Amino acid sequence: MASAKRKRTDDEGETSTPRKLRTRAPYDDQSDELEAAPEVQTPSRKTRAHQIVENETPKSILKKTGLANGANVATPKSQRRLVFATPTKSAQDETPNGTRTLVRNADRSARRKSNRRLIERTINGVDSDEETLDEEETLAQQILSDAEEDDEAAAGAQEELAVPDTPSKRGRGRPKGSGAGKVGRPRKQRSPTPPQDLPSHEEYFWQNRPGGAKTSNNTLPSGILLNHDEYFQAMQAYQDRHEPEKNFLLELHSRAFDQWIFELEEGFNICLYGYGSKRTIVDQFVAHLYQHLTECAHYKGSKKTPAVVVVNGYTSGTTVKDILATIASIAIPSKLKMPNQPASLLAYILDYLSESPPPHPIPIIVNSIDTPQLRKSPTPSMLATLASSPHINLICTVDTPSFPLLWDVGLKALYQFLFHDTTTFAPYDAEIDIVESVNDLLGRSGRRIGGRDGVGFVLRSLPENARSLFKILVEEQLGLLLTDDGADFDQDDMPATVRNKKIIAAKHTSSESAQGVEYRVLYHKAVEEFVCSSEVGFRTLLKEFHDHQMVESRKDAMGTERLWIPFRQEELEGLAEDLAGDAF
Amino acid sequence: MSETEHQKCYIYAPPLPEERASKRQRTSKSNPQKHLPERLQTYRKIWSHQEEKIQATLEEADRVTQEKIVNFVSVASQPEPEHRQVSAIPTGLVIAGPSIASHGPFFERLGRRIRDDTNSAYFVLTSGESPNLKTLLKNLIKKATSRVDDDDDDDLGRPSTSSKNGPKLLDFDLGHLQEWQSRNRVQSIVVTIQDSEAFDASILIEIVDLFYSWLDRLPFVLLFGIATSSESFEDRLSGKSLRYLEGQKFDVTQSSEIIEKLFSATVASTDIPLRIGPNLSRRILERQRDHVQNVQDFSNGLKYAYMSHFYANHTSIFLDENVSFEHLSSDMFEAVRILPSFRRWVEGMLEEGQTQEVRQLLQSDQFLFENIIHLVKSGHETLSALSIASTVFTNVRESLQMSPDVPLSSIWTRAASGEMIGSPLLRETMLLIKKIPSDKLVQLLTSMEDLDTASFTIDINAYRHELADLVKRNVNSTPLRSQHDVRNDSLRTTVVAQKVLLSKHKAALSEQDKAYSELVARFHDELDDYFTSTFINPRGLILSEILIYDLKSPHTEVFQPRPRFAIERALASPHDYLGCECCGADLGENGEVSLSGTQPSTAILYQMYLESGALINVSDLWSAFRAIAGDEEEESESKTMALFQRSLAELRYLGLVKPSKKKTDHIAKTMWKGL
């Protein structure tokens, strides 16, 4: 604020030349004429220009229409560290507004303005007292708003000064050209650029503010995502440039192996965390541990070998029962009969171990102990009880960043973990089914059954009425999509106005709820078309689709069940054609 | 590898032996851990002493409470069941305090004692294993029947056991327990509800009702572990069930008190070869106070400090009492010679011109060895003296009942960091001693007599005798006062030239008071000298590196990891971990590492993720990613896409994004960096 004021006075001194005043004069005249209604003063052309600018300004850094569609729109620049390949100069920047800024600056002084106005009025003659009063108010308002604009401009200028070596970067705040002609109180509008360097909690609130999430409507072209074969083919050819560094990291971690063994011997359990798959490091450690155990006295000269249990927690379907059964298979002689229930099996194992202790604690390795299947209620506490036994050594890895929340104080006391950061940067090849995970993330799980061809394959093996039901579902879903799309089409044509934004918002909510076909509706359609005669029959048909993951169902906000085929519109259209053409 | 990576569980099978052989040779060639076995042996010896102390302290800490509970149980089961009037279930409300982690061990110790001292069966039930009444009863019966005879184990899976007559019992029927009781004839069946707060109130009520109805056949005694208060426990039960209970309350020693006891037994005790430093002890205590409140954790922290010292510090071998010169390699002595405190010592000697000795220290291992042994010994003595002085000081403050109640742990920590001399705490205490009246001095001296006086230099007995004489001669009923006592001062106001002058005036002291003042002054001076000589800065000790372990580094990470920070850092600035030339070289304008295509793909995507809003358009994310990670050629696009998919899947796996149904091809952000 202070600097802005100083700047203004400087400007006043510099620019008080008669020429400048003359440049300003016509504009003043215009404003004089319209002073009764200040809002109308803004030439409409300028308003539109401003709006266009607003439209083009990226709301999010990810909204890169230009790059994605190859249109010649200005490339939105990263606001911070992103350095993009094509530094295109924004069109607005090229507006030669240098002189106009000067003019504006010249008129900034409030005193100067009011003086000029007074002079003009004395020349024209005073009209009436009432009008004067009115005029004074308008004047004050005008000056106030000008001052506000001034501050903004000054702030923008300052920011631009701060980054002089990136000329392609557009200054923050409003583009200068857009605000130039604006008189009257400017509408408080959000700066499209996110504020910088916010503390993370502020950033959270900023990004979650109502209406804050403005993203483009771009969608990924169908077929751009790789399927399994393509993915593995591409990955085989890929050479990681950081291979030596990653190997070095592994080497660094492996230096701690002896320390870990010492810690295990002292009754602690070990938990490895950090970014990257820790399977390699764990495998190496197991080999090392195995070697170490073989050398200990118990196995010298005997044919016995130490047994190390390895559990892959990320494998779907891993249960605590599997773990316990594997432990029991090495800890307890096979002639003994063991209880079936996991809880009693655990108690049995622990009892057995404390009665006839093994020569050394049994090492148990659990890869990814924080996966959803091992998080469910009794599992962590059972694992903790297991780990608390002095005859068990637990070495586990965790992948998620918030894993400490999984264990309360009691469990933590049982686990007796020592934590080690083993960041490896290794890809989670075994842990995640990458293609599947991305498809699921984007709601394209339909690709799972092999797309259209897969659906065709399944449908061919199903009875006629199943095919008819699927056809009804496809048609219904397409119908819904088309009505949605209509709105989409309208909106693209219209210029962005406030009203339109509301429509968009409304449309989003409607499309969310309208996703999929209502169960009831589908059932009645099916009955009408004699596809099935009872709900049981309907269910049986649907179950087949569910089993092949051709149909997904979900309860919406109202609690009604909705069904849909997890395909995109183009694919659905293809399907509909195939179905209609009796391809199956 | 690949065949095992998708198996659920398997037993490790080593690869073929020939690959192994080469690796082993490499490790044995250069052995960086010479004397490690000896050091670890020393560690085990020293730690086992500490562990004994910890166990003894723990047993001692809740001995009284446990005895009370055991008595209660045995009294409750006194009358023979036939004559017993079925009035109410004897119930013990064990207020175990808020540190739930220590409840388990407490009830375990209690169970051991109850089983040993009384003829009772003892079963602990936790909320985790008792989601409803049926499961609770099943568990109870299982525990009772399988604990005693193993042949019952076979029946666990089956719904019923052989009942001599009548219909088969369901496996949650207390009839099983009755049958078991008829065979074992225990005096009482103690059922402990370990975490009563975590139980559903309805289950508690049902248990009480059910147990009450069985009370004529089964001699139940209930124990409830309570973390809050007995009042809030009673509030949860209905009036009817409360009538079935006959309660008695037991207070367990709070874990903070136990920690204090443990601290004085393990850290601030006298005969400890290795001490943890002030920073570490402060850290452990803070963690106890603010986060865990768990006795086990305290002892683990201490244990890990010992482990680290003996594992990583080569010179720790000198802490072994039986270390002999012949067994040590010259590397050990080289290691000692580079210790900072050794260098300081040698430099100090040089300044004093003791060049001959310095030369010998640097050249002769034998001479150095003798010196080390001597120094370690004297270091031990100094540190013990420091510990005793802390205990004395705490004691003085306690018996003077000084207002801020400073525990020994904090006094010791301050003393060990060399902050005691000149501290307000010490000054204040010494001032109070100057003013001490005779009755309090008697108390103080009595309390000081109980202390371990091995290195305590002041002759307390002499003072006591002298004081006793003085008190005997004192005819007045009021205690003797020293000359610094405020009650011997009086203020005199005089008005001189309209100004008020305040002047202190000493009241005339009686003969006995004078003698007493002299005694107090002597005592004060001697105590002052004692504190000054013992409260040294231990870090100034020669070879303090051997005697004190005070490193923050592995300790904090190992017990209080920051996994989220680690992952965010790895992704936001991968250079920190990888240390490669390509990614860290070009620093951005603000000194931050800028996003470059050479970074690991997930890191690139993560940094874009950081800059995006709460909702992310994947299509736009892909274009941005391609612009940075991809190269110009068209054919490599599938490679870039593969990387993109992998990175996206990893972000999801780490829990950073989730699917969003708001818009097509959008994902929702779930984590904000640093939050």
PDB file of C-alpha atoms in Angstrom, chain A residues 61-64 67-68 78 80-84 163 200-201 203-204 207-208 213 215-220 224-226 231 234-235 238 241-242 245-246 249 258-259 262-263 265-266 268 273-275 279 283 286-287 290-291 295 307-312 314-318 322-323 326 329-330 337 344 348 368 371 399-404 409-410 413 416-421 423 425 427-428 430-432 434-435 437-438 440-442 444 508 512 515 554 564 568, chain B residues 1 4-12 14 20 24 40 43-44 100-101 142 150 153-154 156 292 294 296 300 303-304 307 311 557-559 561-564 566-567 570-572 574 577-583 589 592-595 598-600 602 607-608 610-624 626-628 637-639 641-643 645-646 648-650 652-654 657-667 669 671-675:
ATOM      1  CA  ILE A  61      -2.173 -25.635 -14.302  1.00  0.00           C
ATOM      2  CA  LEU A  62      -3.376 -28.877 -15.674  1.00  0.00           C
ATOM      3  CA  LYS A  63      -5.763 -27.286 -18.048  1.00  0.00           C
ATOM      4  CA  LYS A  64      -3.601 -27.414 -21.058  1.00  0.00           C
ATOM      5  CA  LEU A  67      -1.140 -28.945 -25.843  1.00  0.00           C
ATOM      6  CA  ALA A  68      -3.753 -31.566 -25.736  1.00  0.00           C
ATOM      7  CA  SER A  78       3.194 -23.361 -14.919  1.00  0.00           C
ATOM      8  CA  ARG A  80       5.810 -22.421 -10.162  1.00  0.00           C
ATOM      9  CA  ARG A  81       8.492 -24.832 -11.108  1.00  0.00           C
ATOM     10  CA  LEU A  82       7.012 -26.440 -14.128  1.00  0.00           C
ATOM     11  CA  VAL A  83       9.019 -25.659 -17.180  1.00  0.00           C
ATOM     12  CA  PHE A  84       7.144 -26.460 -20.300  1.00  0.00           C
ATOM     13  CA  VAL A 163      10.843 -12.422 -12.125  1.00  0.00           C
ATOM     14  CA  SER A 200      -0.132 -26.523   3.284  1.00  0.00           C
ATOM     15  CA  HIS A 201      -3.235 -26.166   5.408  1.00  0.00           C
ATOM     16  CA  GLU A 203      -3.485 -24.615   0.372  1.00  0.00           C
ATOM     17  CA  TYR A 204      -5.886 -27.322   1.373  1.00  0.00           C
ATOM     18  CA  GLN A 207      -8.091 -25.901  -3.236  1.00  0.00           C
ATOM     19  CA  ASN A 208     -11.219 -27.158  -1.531  1.00  0.00           C
ATOM     20  CA  ALA A 213     -12.112 -26.980  -8.641  1.00  0.00           C
ATOM     21  CA  THR A 215     -10.946 -28.220 -14.564  1.00  0.00           C
ATOM     22  CA  SER A 216     -11.237 -28.595 -18.265  1.00  0.00           C
ATOM     23  CA  ASN A 217     -13.657 -31.004 -19.854  1.00  0.00           C
ATOM     24  CA  ASN A 218     -10.962 -32.764 -21.807  1.00  0.00           C
ATOM     25  CA  THR A 219     -11.096 -36.486 -21.791  1.00  0.00           C
ATOM     26  CA  LEU A 220      -8.514 -39.023 -22.680  1.00  0.00           C
ATOM     27  CA  ILE A 224      -4.698 -44.175 -25.493  1.00  0.00           C
ATOM     28  CA  LEU A 225      -4.339 -46.143 -22.299  1.00  0.00           C
ATOM     29  CA  LEU A 226      -2.259 -49.218 -22.838  1.00  0.00           C
ATOM     30  CA  TYR A 231       2.181 -52.042 -21.260  1.00  0.00           C
ATOM     31  CA  ALA A 234       6.585 -50.813 -23.635  1.00  0.00           C
ATOM     32  CA  MET A 235       8.117 -51.451 -20.228  1.00  0.00           C
ATOM     33  CA  TYR A 238      12.271 -49.003 -21.175  1.00  0.00           C
ATOM     34  CA  ARG A 241      18.311 -43.934 -16.317  1.00  0.00           C
ATOM     35  CA  HIS A 242      18.529 -44.059 -12.562  1.00  0.00           C
ATOM     36  CA  GLU A 245      21.583 -44.771  -8.254  1.00  0.00           C
ATOM     37  CA  LYS A 246      18.862 -47.203  -7.302  1.00  0.00           C
ATOM     38  CA  LEU A 249      20.493 -47.167  -2.584  1.00  0.00           C
ATOM     39  CA  ASP A 258      23.855 -57.219  10.180  1.00  0.00           C
ATOM     40  CA  GLN A 259      22.466 -54.446  12.321  1.00  0.00           C
ATOM     41  CA  PHE A 262      21.261 -57.855  15.812  1.00  0.00           C
ATOM     42  CA  GLU A 263      18.058 -55.928  16.462  1.00  0.00           C
ATOM     43  CA  GLU A 265      18.107 -61.030  18.108  1.00  0.00           C
ATOM     44  CA  GLU A 266      17.462 -58.478  20.805  1.00  0.00           C
ATOM     45  CA  PHE A 268      12.683 -56.156  18.446  1.00  0.00           C
ATOM     46  CA  TYR A 273       9.031 -47.917   5.144  1.00  0.00           C
ATOM     47  CA  GLY A 274       9.740 -45.414   2.408  1.00  0.00           C
ATOM     48  CA  TYR A 275       8.942 -44.886  -1.242  1.00  0.00           C
ATOM     49  CA  ARG A 279      10.635 -56.535  -2.166  1.00  0.00           C
ATOM     50  CA  ASP A 283      14.633 -60.717  -0.629  1.00  0.00           C
ATOM     51  CA  VAL A 286      16.112 -62.974   3.673  1.00  0.00           C
ATOM     52  CA  ALA A 287      19.034 -64.501   1.824  1.00  0.00           C
ATOM     53  CA  TYR A 290      19.207 -67.453   5.933  1.00  0.00           C
ATOM     54  CA  GLN A 291      22.944 -67.487   5.518  1.00  0.00           C
ATOM     55  CA  GLU A 295      26.045 -70.582  10.224  1.00  0.00           C
ATOM     56  CA  ALA A 307      13.040 -71.941   7.696  1.00  0.00           C
ATOM     57  CA  VAL A 308      12.044 -68.386   6.919  1.00  0.00           C
ATOM     58  CA  VAL A 309       8.387 -67.658   6.322  1.00  0.00           C
ATOM     59  CA  VAL A 310       7.680 -65.076   3.646  1.00  0.00           C
ATOM     60  CA  VAL A 311       4.222 -63.589   3.298  1.00  0.00           C
ATOM     61  CA  ASN A 312       3.157 -61.415   0.409  1.00  0.00           C
ATOM     62  CA  TYR A 314      -0.224 -57.503  -1.354  1.00  0.00           C
ATOM     63  CA  THR A 315      -1.398 -60.699  -3.013  1.00  0.00           C
ATOM     64  CA  SER A 316      -5.141 -60.507  -2.976  1.00  0.00           C
ATOM     65  CA  GLY A 317      -6.741 -63.020  -0.699  1.00  0.00           C
ATOM     66  CA  THR A 318      -3.882 -63.309   1.747  1.00  0.00           C
ATOM     67  CA  ASP A 322      -2.660 -68.542   5.512  1.00  0.00           C
ATOM     68  CA  ILE A 323       0.080 -66.928   7.517  1.00  0.00           C
ATOM     69  CA  THR A 326       2.480 -71.574   7.042  1.00  0.00           C
ATOM     70  CA  SER A 329       3.741 -76.028   9.089  1.00  0.00           C
ATOM     71  CA  ILE A 330       7.320 -75.297  10.073  1.00  0.00           C
ATOM     72  CA  LYS A 337      -3.624 -82.059  15.068  1.00  0.00           C
ATOM     73  CA  SER A 344      -7.284 -70.796  18.414  1.00  0.00           C
ATOM     74  CA  TYR A 348      -2.021 -73.080  19.872  1.00  0.00           C
ATOM     75  CA  SER A 368       3.202 -54.866   2.621  1.00  0.00           C
ATOM     76  CA  THR A 371      -2.619 -53.707   2.446  1.00  0.00           C
ATOM     77  CA  ASP A 399       3.976 -48.817   1.604  1.00  0.00           C
ATOM     78  CA  THR A 400       1.366 -46.227   2.488  1.00  0.00           C
ATOM     79  CA  PRO A 401       2.534 -42.979   4.048  1.00  0.00           C
ATOM     80  CA  SER A 402       0.044 -43.039   6.900  1.00  0.00           C
ATOM     81  CA  PHE A 403       0.566 -46.566   8.151  1.00  0.00           C
ATOM     82  CA  PRO A 404       1.240 -45.603  11.818  1.00  0.00           C
ATOM     83  CA  VAL A 409      -0.744 -47.690  21.465  1.00  0.00           C
ATOM     84  CA  GLY A 410      -1.576 -51.173  22.659  1.00  0.00           C
ATOM     85  CA  ALA A 413       3.537 -51.937  22.355  1.00  0.00           C
ATOM     86  CA  GLN A 416       7.839 -53.502  19.379  1.00  0.00           C
ATOM     87  CA  PHE A 417       8.835 -52.169  16.018  1.00  0.00           C
ATOM     88  CA  LEU A 418      12.033 -50.491  15.064  1.00  0.00           C
ATOM     89  CA  PHE A 419      11.460 -48.463  11.935  1.00  0.00           C
ATOM     90  CA  HIS A 420      13.955 -48.093   9.143  1.00  0.00           C
ATOM     91  CA  ASP A 421      13.682 -45.840   6.139  1.00  0.00           C
ATOM     92  CA  THR A 423      13.498 -45.770   0.194  1.00  0.00           C
ATOM     93  CA  PHE A 425      12.560 -45.976  -5.813  1.00  0.00           C
ATOM     94  CA  PRO A 427       8.657 -49.800  -9.118  1.00  0.00           C
ATOM     95  CA  TYR A 428       5.869 -51.666  -7.376  1.00  0.00           C
ATOM     96  CA  ALA A 430       4.468 -57.133  -7.988  1.00  0.00           C
ATOM     97  CA  GLU A 431       2.383 -55.076  -5.619  1.00  0.00           C
ATOM     98  CA  ILE A 432       0.134 -53.335  -8.139  1.00  0.00           C
ATOM     99  CA  ILE A 434      -0.762 -51.205 -12.993  1.00  0.00           C
ATOM    100  CA  VAL A 435      -3.025 -51.344 -16.029  1.00  0.00           C
ATOM    101  CA  SER A 437      -5.407 -50.041 -11.260  1.00  0.00           C
ATOM    102  CA  VAL A 438      -5.400 -47.119 -13.688  1.00  0.00           C
ATOM    103  CA  ASP A 440     -10.245 -48.709 -12.210  1.00  0.00           C
ATOM    104  CA  LEU A 441      -9.101 -45.266 -11.152  1.00  0.00           C
ATOM    105  CA  LEU A 442     -10.583 -43.759 -14.281  1.00  0.00           C
ATOM    106  CA  ARG A 444     -12.898 -47.820 -17.159  1.00  0.00           C
ATOM    107  CA  HIS A 508     -22.565 -32.054 -13.106  1.00  0.00           C
ATOM    108  CA  GLU A 512     -23.577 -37.853 -11.400  1.00  0.00           C
ATOM    109  CA  GLN A 515     -25.071 -42.266 -14.211  1.00  0.00           C
ATOM    110  CA  ARG A 554     -23.933 -48.823  -7.126  1.00  0.00           C
ATOM    111  CA  TRP A 564     -24.273 -49.451 -15.791  1.00  0.00           C
ATOM    112  CA  ARG A 568     -17.460 -45.056 -22.699  1.00  0.00           C
TER     113      ARG A 568
ATOM    114  CA  MET B   1      11.937 -64.819  -7.656  1.00  0.00           C
ATOM    115  CA  THR B   4       7.260 -66.515  -5.474  1.00  0.00           C
ATOM    116  CA  GLU B   5       6.207 -62.924  -5.841  1.00  0.00           C
ATOM    117  CA  HIS B   6       2.537 -63.715  -6.250  1.00  0.00           C
ATOM    118  CA  GLN B   7       2.351 -66.542  -3.783  1.00  0.00           C
ATOM    119  CA  LYS B   8       0.522 -65.725  -0.588  1.00  0.00           C
ATOM    120  CA  CYS B   9       2.920 -67.345   1.846  1.00  0.00           C
ATOM    121  CA  TYR B  10       5.909 -69.521   1.262  1.00  0.00           C
ATOM    122  CA  ILE B  11       9.017 -70.766   2.970  1.00  0.00           C
ATOM    123  CA  TYR B  12      12.194 -69.279   1.712  1.00  0.00           C
ATOM    124  CA  PRO B  14      17.886 -70.463  -0.947  1.00  0.00           C
ATOM    125  CA  ARG B  20      26.410 -67.736  -2.412  1.00  0.00           C
ATOM    126  CA  ARG B  24      30.489 -64.715   1.635  1.00  0.00           C
ATOM    127  CA  LEU B  40      27.970 -57.475  22.101  1.00  0.00           C
ATOM    128  CA  TYR B  43      26.388 -55.272  26.023  1.00  0.00           C
ATOM    129  CA  ARG B  44      24.438 -58.360  27.009  1.00  0.00           C
ATOM    130  CA  ILE B 100      -3.691 -48.637  28.072  1.00  0.00           C
ATOM    131  CA  ALA B 101      -0.495 -50.096  26.688  1.00  0.00           C
ATOM    132  CA  LYS B 142     -12.000 -72.165  25.436  1.00  0.00           C
ATOM    133  CA  ASP B 150      -4.885 -80.586  26.185  1.00  0.00           C
ATOM    134  CA  ASP B 153      -8.349 -79.158  22.215  1.00  0.00           C
ATOM    135  CA  ASP B 154      -9.631 -81.655  19.745  1.00  0.00           C
ATOM    136  CA  LEU B 156     -12.755 -77.071  19.852  1.00  0.00           C
ATOM    137  CA  VAL B 292       3.098 -43.150  24.701  1.00  0.00           C
ATOM    138  CA  ASN B 294       4.277 -46.974  28.313  1.00  0.00           C
ATOM    139  CA  GLN B 296       7.813 -51.086  27.995  1.00  0.00           C
ATOM    140  CA  ASN B 300      12.982 -50.343  24.882  1.00  0.00           C
ATOM    141  CA  LYS B 303      17.831 -50.807  25.463  1.00  0.00           C
ATOM    142  CA  TYR B 304      18.174 -49.441  21.974  1.00  0.00           C
ATOM    143  CA  MET B 307      22.511 -51.508  21.633  1.00  0.00           C
ATOM    144  CA  TYR B 311      27.115 -51.983  18.126  1.00  0.00           C
ATOM    145  CA  GLU B 557      14.067 -42.337  13.424  1.00  0.00           C
ATOM    146  CA  VAL B 558      13.810 -45.813  14.763  1.00  0.00           C
ATOM    147  CA  PHE B 559      11.126 -45.059  17.320  1.00  0.00           C
ATOM    148  CA  PRO B 561       9.512 -42.490  12.091  1.00  0.00           C
ATOM    149  CA  ARG B 562       8.102 -39.896   9.745  1.00  0.00           C
ATOM    150  CA  PRO B 563       7.054 -42.132   6.906  1.00  0.00           C
ATOM    151  CA  ARG B 564       4.880 -39.574   5.233  1.00  0.00           C
ATOM    152  CA  ALA B 566      10.035 -39.615   3.820  1.00  0.00           C
ATOM    153  CA  ILE B 567       7.736 -40.499   0.959  1.00  0.00           C
ATOM    154  CA  ALA B 570      11.456 -38.864  -2.034  1.00  0.00           C
ATOM    155  CA  LEU B 571       8.836 -37.800  -4.548  1.00  0.00           C
ATOM    156  CA  ALA B 572       9.187 -34.055  -4.296  1.00  0.00           C
ATOM    157  CA  PRO B 574      14.207 -37.350  -5.559  1.00  0.00           C
ATOM    158  CA  TYR B 577      17.820 -39.846  -2.165  1.00  0.00           C
ATOM    159  CA  LEU B 578      19.253 -40.652  -5.559  1.00  0.00           C
ATOM    160  CA  GLY B 579      22.074 -38.152  -5.525  1.00  0.00           C
ATOM    161  CA  CYS B 580      22.268 -38.342  -9.293  1.00  0.00           C
ATOM    162  CA  GLU B 581      23.828 -35.697 -11.473  1.00  0.00           C
ATOM    163  CA  CYS B 582      20.946 -35.278 -13.830  1.00  0.00           C
ATOM    164  CA  CYS B 583      18.164 -34.241 -11.482  1.00  0.00           C
ATOM    165  CA  GLU B 589      15.128 -19.441  -9.363  1.00  0.00           C
ATOM    166  CA  GLU B 592      14.330 -25.226  -5.439  1.00  0.00           C
ATOM    167  CA  VAL B 593      14.990 -28.105  -7.702  1.00  0.00           C
ATOM    168  CA  SER B 594      12.978 -27.588 -10.821  1.00  0.00           C
ATOM    169  CA  LEU B 595      10.973 -30.269 -12.487  1.00  0.00           C
ATOM    170  CA  THR B 598      15.149 -36.889 -15.991  1.00  0.00           C
ATOM    171  CA  GLN B 599      13.488 -37.400 -12.645  1.00  0.00           C
ATOM    172  CA  PRO B 600      11.744 -40.662 -11.912  1.00  0.00           C
ATOM    173  CA  THR B 602       6.371 -40.889 -10.348  1.00  0.00           C
ATOM    174  CA  GLN B 607       5.043 -32.671  -8.384  1.00  0.00           C
ATOM    175  CA  MET B 608       2.348 -31.945 -10.925  1.00  0.00           C
ATOM    176  CA  LEU B 610       1.098 -31.013  -5.814  1.00  0.00           C
ATOM    177  CA  GLU B 611       0.355 -28.063  -8.030  1.00  0.00           C
ATOM    178  CA  SER B 612      -3.067 -29.161  -9.082  1.00  0.00           C
ATOM    179  CA  GLY B 613      -6.360 -28.533  -7.387  1.00  0.00           C
ATOM    180  CA  ALA B 614      -8.526 -30.909  -5.462  1.00  0.00           C
ATOM    181  CA  LEU B 615      -9.878 -32.391  -8.668  1.00  0.00           C
ATOM    182  CA  ILE B 616      -7.499 -33.409 -11.416  1.00  0.00           C
ATOM    183  CA  ASN B 617      -8.236 -33.921 -15.061  1.00  0.00           C
ATOM    184  CA  VAL B 618      -6.224 -36.947 -16.084  1.00  0.00           C
ATOM    185  CA  SER B 619      -6.215 -35.956 -19.712  1.00  0.00           C
ATOM    186  CA  ASP B 620      -4.564 -32.653 -18.892  1.00  0.00           C
ATOM    187  CA  LEU B 621      -2.265 -34.373 -16.466  1.00  0.00           C
ATOM    188  CA  TRP B 622      -1.219 -36.673 -19.261  1.00  0.00           C
ATOM    189  CA  SER B 623      -0.470 -33.796 -21.635  1.00  0.00           C
ATOM    190  CA  ALA B 624       1.607 -32.087 -19.004  1.00  0.00           C
ATOM    191  CA  ARG B 626       4.066 -35.985 -21.855  1.00  0.00           C
ATOM    192  CA  ALA B 627       5.467 -32.514 -22.304  1.00  0.00           C
ATOM    193  CA  ILE B 628       8.035 -33.153 -19.614  1.00  0.00           C
ATOM    194  CA  GLU B 637       4.740 -42.298 -26.854  1.00  0.00           C
ATOM    195  CA  SER B 638       3.666 -45.721 -25.723  1.00  0.00           C
ATOM    196  CA  LYS B 639       6.706 -45.825 -23.462  1.00  0.00           C
ATOM    197  CA  MET B 641       2.186 -43.683 -21.592  1.00  0.00           C
ATOM    198  CA  ALA B 642       3.399 -46.801 -19.830  1.00  0.00           C
ATOM    199  CA  LEU B 643       5.401 -44.654 -17.416  1.00  0.00           C
ATOM    200  CA  GLN B 645       0.176 -45.316 -16.120  1.00  0.00           C
ATOM    201  CA  ARG B 646       2.714 -46.760 -13.758  1.00  0.00           C
ATOM    202  CA  LEU B 648      -0.555 -42.938 -11.677  1.00  0.00           C
ATOM    203  CA  ALA B 649      -1.024 -46.432 -10.315  1.00  0.00           C
ATOM    204  CA  GLU B 650       1.726 -45.826  -7.789  1.00  0.00           C
ATOM    205  CA  ARG B 652      -3.040 -44.466  -6.131  1.00  0.00           C
ATOM    206  CA  TYR B 653      -1.279 -47.273  -4.321  1.00  0.00           C
ATOM    207  CA  LEU B 654       0.264 -44.755  -1.960  1.00  0.00           C
ATOM    208  CA  VAL B 657      -5.464 -40.105  -5.363  1.00  0.00           C
ATOM    209  CA  LYS B 658      -8.812 -41.794  -5.588  1.00  0.00           C
ATOM    210  CA  PRO B 659     -11.377 -42.159  -8.326  1.00  0.00           C
ATOM    211  CA  SER B 660     -13.853 -39.341  -8.690  1.00  0.00           C
ATOM    212  CA  LYS B 661     -17.263 -39.635 -10.205  1.00  0.00           C
ATOM    213  CA  LYS B 662     -17.745 -35.910 -10.482  1.00  0.00           C
ATOM    214  CA  LYS B 663     -16.465 -35.694 -14.011  1.00  0.00           C
ATOM    215  CA  THR B 664     -15.255 -38.091 -16.632  1.00  0.00           C
ATOM    216  CA  ASP B 665     -11.571 -38.878 -16.486  1.00  0.00           C
ATOM    217  CA  HIS B 666     -11.064 -37.005 -13.267  1.00  0.00           C
ATOM    218  CA  ILE B 667      -9.389 -38.117 -10.090  1.00  0.00           C
ATOM    219  CA  LYS B 669      -6.594 -35.489  -4.615  1.00  0.00           C
ATOM    220  CA  MET B 671      -3.254 -35.651   0.449  1.00  0.00           C
ATOM    221  CA  TRP B 672      -1.698 -32.259   0.779  1.00  0.00           C
ATOM    222  CA  LYS B 673       2.018 -32.187   1.225  1.00  0.00           C
ATOM    223  CA  GLY B 674       3.153 -31.522   4.729  1.00  0.00           C
ATOM    224  CA  LEU B 675      -0.298 -31.615   6.244  1.00  0.00           C
TER     225      LEU B 675
END
